[in-house]
Structures are given as structure tokens and as C-alpha cells.
């Protein structure tokens, strides 16, 4: 790569878990991060030092975790449980469910968490109270997400996205339909769109809330990784070793040619935009973490090589660091310093 | 209730993915429950069904540090085997990381004929016939509960549907793991042994709509013509063709081409080289419904170079 680097990624610390690092996420103030592994380990790690405080394990593996804006933490596992840690507490409330917890997401506006388990979507408050469930989806719910005002929560499964209003559980839900297995759900910042990746190698985007839909098809393999930029204008799609960037400004991306970001030599497993700087980071099977500055630059502006597949990735809230998780269980924090 | 115990072989790491009525027990295996979630996928002119739950569960298993030697997927008694097999063709991540070894069907020697004879309403598949047709290996169980003549006639009946599957037996509910693991049925590098003996038409006692047709042509085939014919055949008649297998001589190639299909999906790879003096012949087997031997033979002959 001959691009002049304007950003440098250097390791701050690393620590190892005993198996595949499912997910690592900074808390809202950036002082700590939470990480979970398929080994079943879950822990809080100090962002500066990497010092570890163990959280309750989940037998057979941690499958997802999520922080709320207030610092509450939800951790879901293959042991059919989700543990809810109120901000500042290491003592969780445990909800025992009947299927693997595949996805957890906090409401942006209330201390309420959505939990996907089997063919159900559950909603509960951080103390475990006011629990509801929306059951009998056509297939296992693969992802959950909230509208930006927190009034609606959506479940991605076979057949489309199913939306509910937890404050009015009896109200009829809305379905954004697509006859395919939907694997992800990402609401754009600003709340105009929701995007979902599909097993049939397409991406579907619906306008919130008219339900008008667009699709991008013709990708070579299934789509699981999507990310909206912080302005809600661009949608980045990883497939499989390139990122395509669709511009939703004005009339939207119909008829446009997306920007392609190339540089990985293997499937991209994770994508993350920095809310503060708008830089895009990607991590993949080639062990590379790359940072991009689309649409200005089509090549990476920084890169760091790991010695294992990078499977989880997120920017520090202040934009000055990245946390990465690898298939071999390693968690790293990389400082991202501009020249 | 565990009805069949697979006798454990020391040292193998095995995962079993079972449905809620799991009938198979293996000591020291990791057992996971799955709810069969089948959906359709359309990709141009190819339409197939896949097991969505397997994509997720296997994806999870394959991420782990602990490698498994074998993964056994047990389907429910009435299941169509096609979605399980097709899942491995259709999901690229799985196709890259795990190899489908074989479809093994356990056959109850005492009751199977009644199941095969069952008359289903129009348009409803006889699942027993389907499961026999699909198998790479048939394991006869409960042979200790029937006499030898019955076993012989059961075998004959199974052969009239599926001419290529291996047939082995188990007694008293114990199945040798070797009978079930590492069969290599989809391993395109292992020569598929197509015995010319069954390639001739035989009289069937029963009016089977599901049969095996084996065909053979001498000489080399024209690659593009063959691809066009096979592609067209499988996309138009694929619903009725459960399995297809072949070892083919292609003009301009010094190696055999080995080919395997499940309904509309197929895969082919170079195989063993032809010896210099060896006569080049192509053999194909189709197992399916309403197969027209004459039409298949003449169509294959039309592909000769």
C-alpha cells in the first residue's frame, strides 16, 4: 500500500481468553470494555491497563453483549440466560430463557433491553421486571434493534423484520417482509432507514416508517456485516473481502454505483464506524484491521496485523483507540494516533 | 428415548446435532439440540431448501478452538434429507470449513416394507422411499427380529430404489461407528465405485416410481455440451432427481471428472488420471422419480465429443 498513512495503530495492551472472542465493546464513558468468549468467560477490562474483573460465566459460550447509554450491561449466552448488570454493579439479574440468546440490544431511551432467544423476542427492564415476549417468529431471531426514539423494537428472522411497541404489547406488529433469511438489523443514525443483510446474498433497506423498500443484490455470498456512518448517509456492506459503500443522500442509492474499498485478502468479519470521526474500521480473516476514510480515500489510511482472524471490532467513544477481538481469544486495544 | 447406540471409538471428538426426539446416543459426544428450520432459497434458476438452524449451529461449532473429528446430524423420522445436504452446498462459510461425508439412513428391517408400500395422497411424498433413495449408506437394524428371507427381500427392495448405497447391518440397537463415520460419499477424490452390473435394466417386482438408473457411454464427452445438458437437466428435472453421481471422461482432459449432485445443486472436481491405454468411459447414476433411462442414455450419448 503506497497511501501515506495519516493515522497510526499501535498496541496498548492485549489479554487472552480461552476461545473465540465473540464480542468486545467499550462502555459509554470509554473507561472499561466488556468482552465475552465462546469459552464461556465474560469480563470487564480496564481500557487503560487491560486489568480484568470477571463477570459470571455462560456455559458453552457468550454469544452477544451490549451496553446502554447509561452504562447498564447485558450479556447473553449459549446457556439460555441473559445477565443484566445495572450501571456500576457486578451483581447481575439473571433471566433464564429456553433457547440460546443470540442478540441483545438496549433501548436508546429507557433502561430496557431487547433479547433474541430462539424464535422469540423478549424485552425487560434492567432489574428484570416488566418482562414481555413476542413469540412464534417464523424462524430463530438472528438480530434485534430499536428505533431511535426507543418506541419500537425489531426482530430479524426468516421472512423479514418484525416490529413491536413494548409500551403497547397488544398492538399489531408491523412486518417489513422479504422472503429470505434476514441475518442482521441496523437502524441508521437519524432514523430514516433500517438495513438488513440476507442469506441469499442481498441487502434490504426499508424507509422508516413508510416501509418503502430497496434491495441491493448480486453479491457473491451471504451478507452479515453492515454499518451505517454516523450521519446516516452511507451504508457500508462487507462482502466478502471488499466493502461497498452506498450513498443514501438525496434520492437514495438506486441507479448509483457504490464506492468499493479494497485491501483485505479474505472475508471481512466486522465493520465499525467511529461516531466521533466518521472513520471506518474493518477486521477480517486475514488478521488485518484496516481504517478507511471514505469517500475521500479508497485505500486504507491505517492498518494493523493480528496473527489470528479478527472477529470483533469497535472504536473507543473518543475515537482515539480501537478494541479488537480475535478467533484465538485475544482482546487488544490499539491506540489510533493521528500524525 | 435412545433407540440406537453408536458404539464409541476411543479418541474421536464427535458432536451430535439432534432434534427433540433424538434417538441416537454416543458416549462422550457433545450433544446439541436443533429445531429444524427449513427455508427456500432462490438463486437464479436454482431453487433449493436449506436448514437455517444448521447454518447457525455449525457456524458456532466451527468457530471453537476444539476441533471435532465428526459432526453427526440426526434428522426427524419423517424428514426430507435434501435440505440438510443442500445446506452444505449453499452456505459458502460452511462449504469452506466442513465437508459433508455421507447420508446414512437407518432402516428398520421389520417395518420398512410397510412404510415403503404406504400409499400417500396425491402429491405427498413417501418419506421412507425418499430417505432410502437419498442414502449413501443404508444400515439395516432389527435384523435379529426377522428371518433371513425377510432380510434378503428387504435388501432387494432397497436396491430397487437405490442401486448404489452400501448396505450394512446392526443388531440389537448397536451400530458400529465405522459404519456411519468417514464414509466418503461426497469425497470427490475417492473414486466412486459404479459397478457396471447394475447398469443394465432389471425387472422390478414393485411399481416403484423412485428408481436408480445407471448409464454408461464409451468415448470422451464434449465438456461444454455436457455442462449444458446437465445444467438444463438438473434445473428442469432437479425436483425429481434426488441424487446424481458420475465419473466422466472429458475430451481434452487427462483426468476423470467426478461429479455429485443433490437435486438441482451439483459439484464436480478432477479425479484420478486415465492410464495411457485405458478405454475412456463415462458412467452416471441418477436416483429419482420417473426417470427415463432411454432419454438419459441418448442425451448423454449426444454429448460425446
mmCIF file of N, CA, C and O in Angstrom, chain B residues 117-174:
data_model
loop_
_atom_site.group_PDB
_atom_site.id
_atom_site.type_symbol
_atom_site.label_atom_id
_atom_site.label_comp_id
_atom_site.label_asym_id
_atom_site.label_seq_id
_atom_site.Cartn_x
_atom_site.Cartn_y
_atom_site.Cartn_z
ATOM 1 N N UNK B 117 -44.457 -49.341 1.189
ATOM 2 C CA UNK B 117 -45.680 -49.667 0.463
ATOM 3 C C UNK B 117 -46.800 -48.685 0.712
ATOM 4 O O UNK B 117 -47.817 -48.705 0.016
ATOM 5 N N UNK B 118 -46.636 -47.844 1.714
ATOM 6 C CA UNK B 118 -47.722 -46.952 2.102
ATOM 7 C C UNK B 118 -48.139 -46.075 0.929
ATOM 8 O O UNK B 118 -47.306 -45.434 0.287
ATOM 9 N N UNK B 119 -49.438 -46.057 0.697
ATOM 10 C CA UNK B 119 -49.937 -45.226 -0.399
ATOM 11 C C UNK B 119 -50.240 -43.844 0.161
ATOM 12 O O UNK B 119 -51.043 -43.691 1.069
ATOM 13 N N UNK B 120 -49.586 -42.850 -0.381
ATOM 14 C CA UNK B 120 -49.782 -41.483 0.109
ATOM 15 C C UNK B 120 -50.745 -40.750 -0.818
ATOM 16 O O UNK B 120 -50.822 -41.066 -1.998
ATOM 17 N N UNK B 121 -51.443 -39.764 -0.291
ATOM 18 C CA UNK B 121 -52.321 -38.968 -1.173
ATOM 19 C C UNK B 121 -51.502 -38.313 -2.279
ATOM 20 O O UNK B 121 -50.291 -38.123 -2.138
ATOM 21 N N UNK B 122 -52.192 -37.980 -3.335
ATOM 22 C CA UNK B 122 -51.524 -37.366 -4.488
ATOM 23 C C UNK B 122 -50.660 -36.177 -4.093
ATOM 24 O O UNK B 122 -51.103 -35.297 -3.354
ATOM 25 N N UNK B 123 -49.467 -36.181 -4.606
ATOM 26 C CA UNK B 123 -48.589 -35.032 -4.336
ATOM 27 C C UNK B 123 -47.845 -35.126 -3.017
ATOM 28 O O UNK B 123 -46.968 -34.324 -2.749
ATOM 29 N N UNK B 124 -48.189 -36.116 -2.200
ATOM 30 C CA UNK B 124 -47.480 -36.260 -0.920
ATOM 31 C C UNK B 124 -46.372 -37.287 -1.084
ATOM 32 O O UNK B 124 -46.592 -38.379 -1.598
ATOM 33 N N UNK B 125 -45.212 -36.920 -0.669
ATOM 34 C CA UNK B 125 -44.049 -37.778 -0.807
ATOM 35 C C UNK B 125 -44.089 -38.908 0.197
ATOM 36 O O UNK B 125 -44.518 -38.715 1.334
ATOM 37 N N UNK B 126 -43.614 -40.066 -0.201
ATOM 38 C CA UNK B 126 -43.397 -41.127 0.763
ATOM 39 C C UNK B 126 -41.993 -40.912 1.328
ATOM 40 O O UNK B 126 -40.999 -41.123 0.642
ATOM 41 N N UNK B 127 -41.950 -40.470 2.593
ATOM 42 C CA UNK B 127 -40.651 -40.087 3.170
ATOM 43 C C UNK B 127 -39.703 -41.268 3.281
ATOM 44 O O UNK B 127 -38.493 -41.106 3.165
ATOM 45 N N UNK B 128 -40.245 -42.444 3.521
ATOM 46 C CA UNK B 128 -39.378 -43.618 3.654
ATOM 47 C C UNK B 128 -38.668 -43.882 2.332
ATOM 48 O O UNK B 128 -37.466 -44.155 2.294
ATOM 49 N N UNK B 129 -39.419 -43.802 1.245
ATOM 50 C CA UNK B 129 -38.823 -44.002 -0.076
ATOM 51 C C UNK B 129 -37.755 -42.941 -0.333
ATOM 52 O O UNK B 129 -36.654 -43.236 -0.791
ATOM 53 N N UNK B 130 -38.060 -41.717 0.039
ATOM 54 C CA UNK B 130 -37.121 -40.605 -0.147
ATOM 55 C C UNK B 130 -35.836 -40.832 0.632
ATOM 56 O O UNK B 130 -34.732 -40.613 0.136
ATOM 57 N N UNK B 131 -35.989 -41.261 1.877
ATOM 58 C CA UNK B 131 -34.812 -41.451 2.722
ATOM 59 C C UNK B 131 -33.947 -42.595 2.225
ATOM 60 O O UNK B 131 -32.720 -42.564 2.362
ATOM 61 N N UNK B 132 -34.579 -43.618 1.657
ATOM 62 C CA UNK B 132 -33.805 -44.721 1.083
ATOM 63 C C UNK B 132 -33.106 -44.229 -0.178
ATOM 64 O O UNK B 132 -31.919 -44.488 -0.389
ATOM 65 N N UNK B 133 -33.820 -43.496 -0.998
ATOM 66 C CA UNK B 133 -33.260 -43.005 -2.264
ATOM 67 C C UNK B 133 -32.066 -42.094 -2.032
ATOM 68 O O UNK B 133 -31.101 -42.088 -2.784
ATOM 69 N N UNK B 134 -32.113 -41.334 -0.974
ATOM 70 C CA UNK B 134 -31.092 -40.340 -0.698
ATOM 71 C C UNK B 134 -29.813 -40.903 -0.117
ATOM 72 O O UNK B 134 -28.775 -40.267 -0.146
ATOM 73 N N UNK B 135 -29.898 -42.101 0.434
ATOM 74 C CA UNK B 135 -28.793 -42.585 1.273
ATOM 75 C C UNK B 135 -27.548 -42.950 0.487
ATOM 76 O O UNK B 135 -27.622 -43.442 -0.642
ATOM 77 N N UNK B 136 -26.409 -42.704 1.103
ATOM 78 C CA UNK B 136 -25.144 -43.247 0.610
ATOM 79 C C UNK B 136 -24.891 -44.590 1.281
ATOM 80 O O UNK B 136 -24.169 -45.431 0.763
ATOM 81 N N UNK B 137 -25.449 -44.721 2.459
ATOM 82 C CA UNK B 137 -25.309 -45.986 3.182
ATOM 83 C C UNK B 137 -26.624 -46.277 3.882
ATOM 84 O O UNK B 137 -27.233 -45.385 4.462
ATOM 85 N N UNK B 138 -27.036 -47.524 3.797
ATOM 86 C CA UNK B 138 -28.247 -47.966 4.477
ATOM 87 C C UNK B 138 -27.826 -48.935 5.569
ATOM 88 O O UNK B 138 -27.084 -49.893 5.296
ATOM 89 N N UNK B 139 -28.252 -48.680 6.782
ATOM 90 C CA UNK B 139 -27.914 -49.577 7.889
ATOM 91 C C UNK B 139 -29.193 -50.285 8.315
ATOM 92 O O UNK B 139 -30.139 -49.645 8.774
ATOM 93 N N UNK B 140 -29.207 -51.582 8.124
ATOM 94 C CA UNK B 140 -30.386 -52.365 8.499
ATOM 95 C C UNK B 140 -30.352 -52.651 9.979
ATOM 96 O O UNK B 140 -29.364 -53.192 10.486
ATOM 97 N N UNK B 141 -31.431 -52.285 10.658
ATOM 98 C CA UNK B 141 -31.500 -52.564 12.095
ATOM 99 C C UNK B 141 -32.629 -53.557 12.340
ATOM 100 O O UNK B 141 -33.470 -53.799 11.471
ATOM 101 N N UNK B 142 -32.629 -54.109 13.526
ATOM 102 C CA UNK B 142 -33.639 -55.084 13.951
ATOM 103 C C UNK B 142 -33.613 -56.348 13.078
ATOM 104 O O UNK B 142 -34.613 -57.060 12.956
ATOM 105 N N UNK B 143 -32.452 -56.655 12.516
ATOM 106 C CA UNK B 143 -32.350 -57.861 11.683
ATOM 107 C C UNK B 143 -32.476 -59.108 12.539
ATOM 108 O O UNK B 143 -32.770 -60.195 12.030
ATOM 109 N N UNK B 144 -32.248 -58.962 13.855
ATOM 110 C CA UNK B 144 -32.407 -60.107 14.746
ATOM 111 C C UNK B 144 -33.885 -60.416 14.996
ATOM 112 O O UNK B 144 -34.227 -61.455 15.564
ATOM 113 N N UNK B 145 -34.773 -59.523 14.562
ATOM 114 C CA UNK B 145 -36.198 -59.740 14.810
ATOM 115 C C UNK B 145 -36.921 -60.338 13.594
ATOM 116 O O UNK B 145 -38.129 -60.564 13.630
ATOM 117 N N UNK B 146 -36.176 -60.539 12.508
ATOM 118 C CA UNK B 146 -36.818 -61.101 11.313
ATOM 119 C C UNK B 146 -35.962 -62.250 10.796
ATOM 120 O O UNK B 146 -34.790 -62.371 11.142
ATOM 121 N N UNK B 147 -36.571 -63.079 9.917
ATOM 122 C CA UNK B 147 -35.797 -64.222 9.403
ATOM 123 C C UNK B 147 -34.948 -63.799 8.207
ATOM 124 O O UNK B 147 -35.116 -62.709 7.648
ATOM 125 N N UNK B 148 -34.062 -64.692 7.800
ATOM 126 C CA UNK B 148 -33.109 -64.374 6.723
ATOM 127 C C UNK B 148 -33.800 -64.053 5.403
ATOM 128 O O UNK B 148 -33.340 -63.197 4.652
ATOM 129 N N UNK B 149 -34.887 -64.753 5.117
ATOM 130 C CA UNK B 149 -35.604 -64.493 3.860
ATOM 131 C C UNK B 149 -36.129 -63.072 3.821
ATOM 132 O O UNK B 149 -36.101 -62.412 2.783
ATOM 133 N N UNK B 150 -36.620 -62.653 4.988
ATOM 134 C CA UNK B 150 -37.132 -61.282 5.062
ATOM 135 C C UNK B 150 -35.995 -60.293 4.824
ATOM 136 O O UNK B 150 -36.156 -59.329 4.067
ATOM 137 N N UNK B 151 -34.856 -60.550 5.452
ATOM 138 C CA UNK B 151 -33.720 -59.646 5.254
ATOM 139 C C UNK B 151 -33.370 -59.574 3.767
ATOM 140 O O UNK B 151 -33.171 -58.496 3.206
ATOM 141 N N UNK B 152 -33.347 -60.723 3.117
ATOM 142 C CA UNK B 152 -32.989 -60.756 1.695
ATOM 143 C C UNK B 152 -33.984 -59.959 0.857
ATOM 144 O O UNK B 152 -33.603 -59.205 -0.032
ATOM 145 N N UNK B 153 -35.259 -60.122 1.169
ATOM 146 C CA UNK B 153 -36.244 -59.410 0.337
ATOM 147 C C UNK B 153 -36.245 -57.914 0.647
ATOM 148 O O UNK B 153 -36.504 -57.091 -0.237
ATOM 149 N N UNK B 154 -35.922 -57.571 1.891
ATOM 150 C CA UNK B 154 -35.805 -56.144 2.213
ATOM 151 C C UNK B 154 -34.651 -55.538 1.431
ATOM 152 O O UNK B 154 -34.777 -54.467 0.819
ATOM 153 N N UNK B 155 -33.534 -56.247 1.407
ATOM 154 C CA UNK B 155 -32.361 -55.744 0.680
ATOM 155 C C UNK B 155 -32.690 -55.557 -0.803
ATOM 156 O O UNK B 155 -32.357 -54.552 -1.419
ATOM 157 N N UNK B 156 -33.394 -56.548 -1.344
ATOM 158 C CA UNK B 156 -33.756 -56.471 -2.764
ATOM 159 C C UNK B 156 -34.645 -55.253 -3.026
ATOM 160 O O UNK B 156 -34.486 -54.531 -4.013
ATOM 161 N N UNK B 157 -35.560 -55.043 -2.128
ATOM 162 C CA UNK B 157 -36.478 -53.909 -2.276
ATOM 163 C C UNK B 157 -35.727 -52.588 -2.184
ATOM 164 O O UNK B 157 -35.961 -51.657 -2.962
ATOM 165 N N UNK B 158 -34.780 -52.505 -1.237
ATOM 166 C CA UNK B 158 -33.998 -51.282 -1.081
ATOM 167 C C UNK B 158 -33.172 -51.043 -2.349
ATOM 168 O O UNK B 158 -33.072 -49.928 -2.840
ATOM 169 N N UNK B 159 -32.611 -52.104 -2.882
ATOM 170 C CA UNK B 159 -31.782 -51.996 -4.092
ATOM 171 C C UNK B 159 -32.578 -51.520 -5.287
ATOM 172 O O UNK B 159 -32.046 -50.856 -6.169
ATOM 173 N N UNK B 160 -33.864 -51.873 -5.307
ATOM 174 C CA UNK B 160 -34.670 -51.458 -6.462
ATOM 175 C C UNK B 160 -34.885 -49.946 -6.450
ATOM 176 O O UNK B 160 -35.147 -49.334 -7.473
ATOM 177 N N UNK B 161 -34.754 -49.349 -5.292
ATOM 178 C CA UNK B 161 -34.867 -47.894 -5.188
ATOM 179 C C UNK B 161 -33.489 -47.262 -5.328
ATOM 180 O O UNK B 161 -33.282 -46.330 -6.097
ATOM 181 N N UNK B 162 -32.546 -47.779 -4.572
ATOM 182 C CA UNK B 162 -31.216 -47.169 -4.530
ATOM 183 C C UNK B 162 -30.192 -48.227 -4.855
ATOM 184 O O UNK B 162 -29.889 -49.091 -4.043
ATOM 185 N N UNK B 163 -29.671 -48.167 -6.059
ATOM 186 C CA UNK B 163 -28.761 -49.199 -6.536
ATOM 187 C C UNK B 163 -27.327 -48.984 -6.089
ATOM 188 O O UNK B 163 -26.487 -49.857 -6.272
ATOM 189 N N UNK B 164 -27.033 -47.825 -5.519
ATOM 190 C CA UNK B 164 -25.625 -47.529 -5.220
ATOM 191 C C UNK B 164 -25.245 -47.483 -3.743
ATOM 192 O O UNK B 164 -24.077 -47.592 -3.409
ATOM 193 N N UNK B 165 -26.207 -47.355 -2.856
ATOM 194 C CA UNK B 165 -25.829 -47.230 -1.440
ATOM 195 C C UNK B 165 -25.228 -48.527 -0.921
ATOM 196 O O UNK B 165 -25.656 -49.616 -1.296
ATOM 197 N N UNK B 166 -24.249 -48.408 -0.014
ATOM 198 C CA UNK B 166 -23.753 -49.590 0.703
ATOM 199 C C UNK B 166 -24.845 -50.038 1.655
ATOM 200 O O UNK B 166 -25.554 -49.199 2.209
ATOM 201 N N UNK B 167 -24.934 -51.317 1.895
ATOM 202 C CA UNK B 167 -25.900 -51.803 2.881
ATOM 203 C C UNK B 167 -25.142 -52.565 3.956
ATOM 204 O O UNK B 167 -24.385 -53.488 3.658
ATOM 205 N N UNK B 168 -25.312 -52.159 5.209
ATOM 206 C CA UNK B 168 -24.705 -52.884 6.329
ATOM 207 C C UNK B 168 -25.803 -53.182 7.348
ATOM 208 O O UNK B 168 -26.922 -52.690 7.203
ATOM 209 N N UNK B 169 -25.457 -53.987 8.344
ATOM 210 C CA UNK B 169 -26.477 -54.310 9.338
ATOM 211 C C UNK B 169 -26.020 -53.958 10.743
ATOM 212 O O UNK B 169 -24.823 -53.852 11.017
ATOM 213 N N UNK B 170 -26.991 -53.799 11.598
ATOM 214 C CA UNK B 170 -26.723 -53.586 13.021
ATOM 215 C C UNK B 170 -27.632 -54.532 13.763
ATOM 216 O O UNK B 170 -28.724 -54.839 13.289
ATOM 217 N N UNK B 171 -27.203 -55.017 14.890
ATOM 218 C CA UNK B 171 -28.108 -55.869 15.662
ATOM 219 C C UNK B 171 -28.276 -55.321 17.063
ATOM 220 O O UNK B 171 -27.384 -54.686 17.612
ATOM 221 N N UNK B 172 -29.461 -55.579 17.614
ATOM 222 C CA UNK B 172 -29.790 -55.205 18.971
ATOM 223 C C UNK B 172 -29.489 -53.729 19.247
ATOM 224 O O UNK B 172 -28.994 -53.370 20.303
ATOM 225 N N UNK B 173 -29.776 -52.881 18.279
ATOM 226 C CA UNK B 173 -29.698 -51.439 18.504
ATOM 227 C C UNK B 173 -28.297 -50.875 18.631
ATOM 228 O O UNK B 173 -28.116 -49.726 19.020
ATOM 229 N N UNK B 174 -27.307 -51.674 18.279
ATOM 230 C CA UNK B 174 -25.937 -51.152 18.357
ATOM 231 C C UNK B 174 -25.372 -51.024 16.950
ATOM 232 O O UNK B 174 -25.381 -51.982 16.181
#
